[in-house]
Tab-separated table of C-alpha atoms in Angstrom:
chain	number	residue	atom	x	y	z
Z	504	MET	CA	0.000	0.000	0.000
Z	505	GLY	CA	2.747	2.446	0.917
Z	506	ALA	CA	4.649	1.776	-2.329
Z	507	VAL	CA	1.872	3.024	-4.616
Z	508	LEU	CA	2.785	6.289	-6.330
Z	509	VAL	CA	-0.198	8.624	-6.089
Z	510	SER	CA	-0.480	11.714	-8.257
Z	511	PRO	CA	0.342	14.847	-6.243
Z	512	TYR	CA	-2.817	16.404	-7.670
Z	513	ILE	CA	-4.916	13.617	-6.168
Z	514	SER	CA	-3.126	14.146	-2.858
Z	515	LEU	CA	-3.866	17.862	-3.062
Z	516	ALA	CA	-7.533	17.235	-3.881
Z	517	ALA	CA	-7.923	14.770	-1.011
Z	518	PHE	CA	-6.376	17.246	1.388
Z	519	GLY	CA	-8.562	20.069	0.097
Z	520	VAL	CA	-11.804	18.103	0.497
Z	521	GLN	CA	-10.826	16.901	3.954
Z	522	THR	CA	-9.895	20.400	5.100
Z	523	LEU	CA	-13.181	21.831	3.819
Z	524	VAL	CA	-15.254	19.124	5.518
Z	525	THR	CA	-13.348	19.565	8.778
Z	526	TYR	CA	-13.962	23.305	8.693
Z	527	MET	CA	-17.657	22.835	7.939
Z	528	SER	CA	-18.045	20.319	10.759
Z	529	ASN	CA	-16.863	22.950	13.213
Z	530	THR	CA	-19.652	25.264	12.067
Z	531	GLY	CA	-22.281	22.668	12.942
Z	532	ALA	CA	-23.038	21.831	9.323
Z	533	PHE	CA	-23.202	18.079	9.976
Z	534	GLY	CA	-24.607	18.058	13.495
Z	535	LYS	CA	-22.881	19.145	16.662
Z	536	THR	CA	-19.499	20.840	16.585
Z	537	ASN	CA	-16.437	19.129	18.017
Z	538	LYS	CA	-16.544	21.499	20.986
Z	539	GLU	CA	-20.194	20.714	21.703
Z	540	VAL	CA	-19.625	16.967	21.613
Z	541	SER	CA	-16.590	17.234	23.885
Z	542	GLU	CA	-18.551	19.319	26.376
Z	543	ASN	CA	-21.501	16.912	26.336
Z	544	TYR	CA	-19.277	13.931	27.126
Z	545	PHE	CA	-16.715	15.318	29.535
Z	546	SER	CA	-14.086	12.739	30.479
Z	547	LEU	CA	-11.326	12.571	33.058
Z	548	SER	CA	-8.762	13.135	30.300
Z	549	THR	CA	-10.469	15.992	28.453
Z	550	PRO	CA	-7.862	18.650	27.539
Z	551	ALA	CA	-8.287	22.415	27.665
Z	552	GLY	CA	-9.976	23.859	24.614
Z	553	TYR	CA	-6.904	25.753	23.458
Z	554	ALA	CA	-5.196	22.426	22.684
Z	555	PHE	CA	-7.288	22.029	19.551
Z	556	ALA	CA	-5.720	25.167	18.077
Z	557	ILE	CA	-2.963	22.815	16.967
Z	558	TRP	CA	-5.218	21.895	14.033
Z	559	GLY	CA	-4.487	25.317	12.550
Z	560	VAL	CA	-0.770	24.548	12.616
Z	561	ILE	CA	-1.335	21.049	11.238
Z	562	PHE	CA	-3.464	22.167	8.297
Z	563	THR	CA	-1.181	25.088	7.446
Z	564	TRP	CA	1.949	22.954	7.597
Z	565	GLU	CA	0.355	20.148	5.617
Z	566	GLY	CA	-0.676	22.745	3.060
Z	567	VAL	CA	3.031	23.432	2.581
Z	568	PHE	CA	3.569	19.682	2.302
Z	569	VAL	CA	0.988	19.089	-0.440
Z	570	VAL	CA	2.107	22.127	-2.452
Z	571	ASN	CA	5.691	20.913	-2.215
Z	572	GLN	CA	4.554	17.575	-3.660
Z	573	LEU	CA	3.525	19.396	-6.824
Z	574	LEU	CA	7.075	20.661	-7.183
Z	575	ASN	CA	8.841	17.412	-6.334
Z	576	CYS	CA	6.625	14.344	-5.989
Z	577	THR	CA	9.642	12.036	-5.537
Z	578	LEU	CA	10.024	13.364	-2.002
Z	579	THR	CA	6.870	11.512	-0.996
Z	580	LYS	CA	6.748	8.608	-3.437
Z	581	ASN	CA	6.574	5.957	-0.694
Z	582	ILE	CA	3.623	7.488	1.115
Z	583	GLY	CA	1.229	6.320	-1.562
Z	584	LEU	CA	-2.255	5.473	-0.408
Z	585	TRP	CA	-1.527	6.058	3.279
Z	586	TRP	CA	-1.978	9.785	2.728
Z	587	ILE	CA	-5.214	9.255	0.821
Z	588	SER	CA	-6.414	6.863	3.517
Z	589	ALA	CA	-5.685	9.433	6.220
Z	590	ASN	CA	-7.641	12.162	4.444
Z	591	VAL	CA	-10.600	9.877	3.748
Z	592	LEU	CA	-10.723	8.702	7.360
Z	593	GLN	CA	-10.456	12.266	8.661
Z	594	THR	CA	-13.382	13.257	6.445
Z	595	ILE	CA	-15.544	10.333	7.586
Z	596	TRP	CA	-14.628	10.990	11.209
Z	597	SER	CA	-15.985	14.540	10.996
Z	598	PHE	CA	-19.424	13.202	10.060
Z	599	ALA	CA	-19.387	10.422	12.666
Z	600	PHE	CA	-18.268	12.662	15.521
Z	601	ALA	CA	-20.790	15.368	14.634
Z	602	GLN	CA	-23.535	12.742	14.917
Z	603	GLU	CA	-22.169	11.605	18.302
Z	604	ALA	CA	-21.347	8.133	17.007
Z	605	LEU	CA	-18.562	7.956	19.558
Z	606	VAL	CA	-17.534	4.317	19.255
Z	607	THR	CA	-17.556	4.494	15.462
Z	608	SER	CA	-15.582	7.734	15.478
Z	609	ALA	CA	-13.055	6.218	17.901
Z	610	PHE	CA	-12.429	3.308	15.527
Z	611	ILE	CA	-12.097	5.719	12.598
Z	612	LEU	CA	-9.690	7.970	14.471
Z	613	SER	CA	-7.595	4.964	15.478
Z	614	GLY	CA	-7.335	4.036	11.808
Z	615	LEU	CA	-6.416	7.617	10.977
Z	616	ALA	CA	-3.652	7.551	13.585
Z	617	GLY	CA	-2.275	4.388	12.017
Z	618	SER	CA	-2.383	5.889	8.532
Z	619	MET	CA	-0.602	9.052	9.640
Z	620	TYR	CA	2.034	7.004	11.447
Z	621	MET	CA	2.672	5.106	8.224
Z	622	CYS	CA	2.849	8.380	6.290
Z	623	ALA	CA	5.475	9.792	8.609
Z	624	GLY	CA	7.465	6.570	8.630
Z	625	ALA	CA	7.302	5.926	4.884
Z	626	ALA	CA	8.263	9.413	3.712
Z	627	THR	CA	11.272	9.280	1.389
Z	628	SER	CA	12.501	12.698	2.425
Z	629	GLN	CA	13.381	13.424	6.045
Z	630	SER	CA	12.974	17.174	5.475
Z	631	ILE	CA	11.594	18.574	8.716
Z	632	VAL	CA	10.050	21.563	6.954
Z	633	TYR	CA	8.392	20.056	3.909
Z	634	VAL	CA	7.717	16.395	4.695
Z	635	ARG	CA	8.499	14.736	8.000
Z	636	GLY	CA	7.541	17.692	10.191
Z	637	PRO	CA	3.889	18.173	9.176
Z	638	LEU	CA	3.235	14.437	8.928
Z	639	SER	CA	4.743	13.737	12.347
Z	640	LEU	CA	2.845	16.593	13.978
Z	641	HIS	CA	-0.429	15.250	12.606
Z	642	ALA	CA	0.453	11.661	13.524
Z	643	GLY	CA	1.291	12.532	17.116
Z	644	TRP	CA	-1.807	14.626	17.639
Z	645	VAL	CA	-4.286	12.115	16.221
Z	646	ALA	CA	-2.643	9.348	18.245
Z	647	VAL	CA	-3.619	11.229	21.405
Z	648	ALA	CA	-6.955	12.282	19.913
Z	649	ALA	CA	-7.843	8.646	19.273
Z	650	LEU	CA	-7.200	7.828	22.933
Z	651	LEU	CA	-9.333	10.791	24.001
Z	652	ASN	CA	-12.096	9.703	21.636
Z	653	TRP	CA	-12.179	6.277	23.296
Z	654	ASN	CA	-12.565	8.000	26.659
Z	655	LEU	CA	-15.543	9.932	25.300
Z	656	ALA	CA	-17.008	6.686	23.974
Z	657	LEU	CA	-16.861	5.214	27.472
Z	658	VAL	CA	-18.648	8.260	28.881
Z	659	GLY	CA	-21.247	8.150	26.122
Z	660	ASN	CA	-21.932	4.480	26.778
Z	661	GLU	CA	-22.196	5.108	30.522
Z	662	ALA	CA	-19.254	2.945	31.503
Z	663	SER	CA	-18.644	2.592	35.229
Z	664	LEU	CA	-16.651	5.281	37.004
Z	665	ASN	CA	-13.845	2.819	37.717
Z	666	THR	CA	-13.626	1.979	34.018
Z	667	GLN	CA	-13.453	5.656	33.084
Z	668	ILE	CA	-10.761	6.257	35.703
Z	669	ALA	CA	-8.694	3.326	34.445
Z	670	ALA	CA	-9.070	4.544	30.858
Z	671	ALA	CA	-7.913	8.051	31.773
Z	672	TYR	CA	-4.797	6.778	33.532
Z	673	SER	CA	-4.123	4.438	30.615
Z	674	THR	CA	-4.493	7.330	28.177
Z	675	VAL	CA	-1.825	9.402	29.908
Z	676	GLY	CA	0.458	6.389	30.259
Z	677	ALA	CA	0.055	5.329	26.634
Z	678	ALA	CA	0.652	8.886	25.426
Z	679	VAL	CA	3.908	9.202	27.359
Z	680	LEU	CA	5.049	5.729	26.301
Z	681	GLY	CA	4.242	6.476	22.660
Z	682	ALA	CA	6.118	9.768	22.684
Z	683	MET	CA	9.198	8.322	24.377
Z	684	SER	CA	9.197	5.330	22.051
Z	685	MET	CA	9.190	7.612	19.018
Z	686	LEU	CA	11.983	9.700	20.518
Z	687	LEU	CA	14.170	6.691	21.234
Z	688	TRP	CA	13.282	4.623	18.181
Z	689	LYS	CA	12.659	7.204	15.453
Z	690	ARG	CA	14.198	10.277	17.093
Z	691	ASP	CA	10.982	12.034	16.117
Z	692	VAL	CA	10.929	15.280	18.072
Z	693	VAL	CA	7.855	16.699	16.317
Z	694	PHE	CA	5.695	13.642	17.076
Z	695	ALA	CA	6.677	13.827	20.737
Z	696	THR	CA	6.075	17.575	20.893
Z	697	SER	CA	2.463	17.220	19.760
Z	698	ILE	CA	1.834	14.639	22.482
Z	699	ALA	CA	3.452	16.828	25.144
Z	700	TRP	CA	1.174	19.665	23.992
Z	701	ALA	CA	-1.875	17.470	24.612
Z	702	LEU	CA	-0.668	16.331	28.039
Z	703	VAL	CA	-0.107	19.892	29.226
Z	704	ALA	CA	-3.624	20.764	28.025
Z	705	ILE	CA	-5.028	17.861	30.058
Z	706	TYR	CA	-3.243	19.253	33.099
Z	707	VAL	CA	-4.604	22.758	32.495
Z	708	LYS	CA	-8.178	21.457	32.179
Z	709	GLN	CA	-8.151	19.100	35.139
Z	710	ARG	CA	-5.783	20.773	37.617
Z	711	ASN	CA	-8.294	22.890	39.547
Z	712	GLN	CA	-10.541	20.025	40.529
Z	713	LYS	CA	-10.827	19.739	44.313
Z	714	ALA	CA	-10.650	16.350	45.983
Z	715	ILE	CA	-14.260	16.412	47.154
Z	716	SER	CA	-15.126	13.090	45.562
Z	717	LEU	CA	-13.391	10.081	44.114
Z	718	SER	CA	-13.661	11.327	40.536
Z	719	HIS	CA	-12.397	14.799	41.449
Z	720	PHE	CA	-9.417	13.264	43.226
Z	721	HIS	CA	-8.530	11.294	40.124
Z	722	LYS	CA	-8.982	14.350	37.905
Z	723	ALA	CA	-6.331	16.180	39.917
Z	724	THR	CA	-4.044	13.152	39.958
Z	725	ILE	CA	-4.383	12.586	36.221
Z	726	ALA	CA	-3.664	16.281	35.683
Z	727	ARG	CA	-0.395	16.038	37.596
Z	728	LEU	CA	0.604	12.854	35.788
Z	729	GLY	CA	-0.053	14.589	32.480
Z	730	LEU	CA	2.211	17.460	33.483
Z	731	TYR	CA	4.945	15.129	34.733
Z	732	GLY	CA	4.675	13.095	31.549
Z	733	ALA	CA	5.013	16.219	29.429
Z	734	GLY	CA	8.079	17.124	31.476
Z	735	VAL	CA	9.689	13.747	30.825
Z	736	ILE	CA	8.981	14.107	27.114
Z	737	GLY	CA	10.399	17.621	27.198
Z	738	VAL	CA	13.655	16.368	28.696
Z	739	GLY	CA	13.867	13.756	25.952
Z	740	ILE	CA	13.255	16.368	23.261
Z	741	VAL	CA	15.891	18.747	24.622
Z	742	THR	CA	18.384	15.892	24.895
Z	743	LEU	CA	17.914	14.930	21.257
Z	744	LEU	CA	18.114	18.530	20.091
Z	745	CYS	CA	21.348	18.990	22.002
Z	746	ASP	CA	22.656	15.865	20.282
Z	747	GLY	CA	21.939	17.508	16.941
Z	748	VAL	CA	19.052	15.267	15.865
Z	749	TYR	CA	18.001	17.916	13.314
């Protein structure tokens, strides 16, 4: 699948359609906006709203990526259908999430995370500006977003409080493990940075919860773990940068 050479014009079209649909979904064109759904199904790992501003960076940077493909398609010849798959899944996810199909959207977002991971890993060029950077940023963010989506699915399906608590702790743990693995294995600073961004946002959202009940206690604890995890990732990033990874 990754070896298929896809026309850069098809890649550009897929990106354009996906970006348009994503924008429209946040106007309520297909149901509820992403913000409304997130507020309706508040989980113990919900991040602060500002975290989602990263989409602006992702779309802008990927815009540079797809335009650069038109100039030199050999830079991305190994990405093939993974890029198309990612854009199709992102488009479908917008409809599913707007309709509050939380389990379905979680499966879709998990597939999207896998596709973006393959895109970042299969890129011929390691250019941080034009290829690897935007793909890794997107891959890291949707990896965390998929975990968050599963947490919302548990809330939407009225899972027990203990299950939701376990899922929230697992989300933070998996995010930190994923970021550190990519730092050590792929030396991917951008991927790790997007995950650290999400963890700090979880801390900001959950930190002010008072320990007046079991769930509030865990909110505060999860917040601190998110911050500590982001700190660990930050140390790893600085270490690699000092080693001249880029």
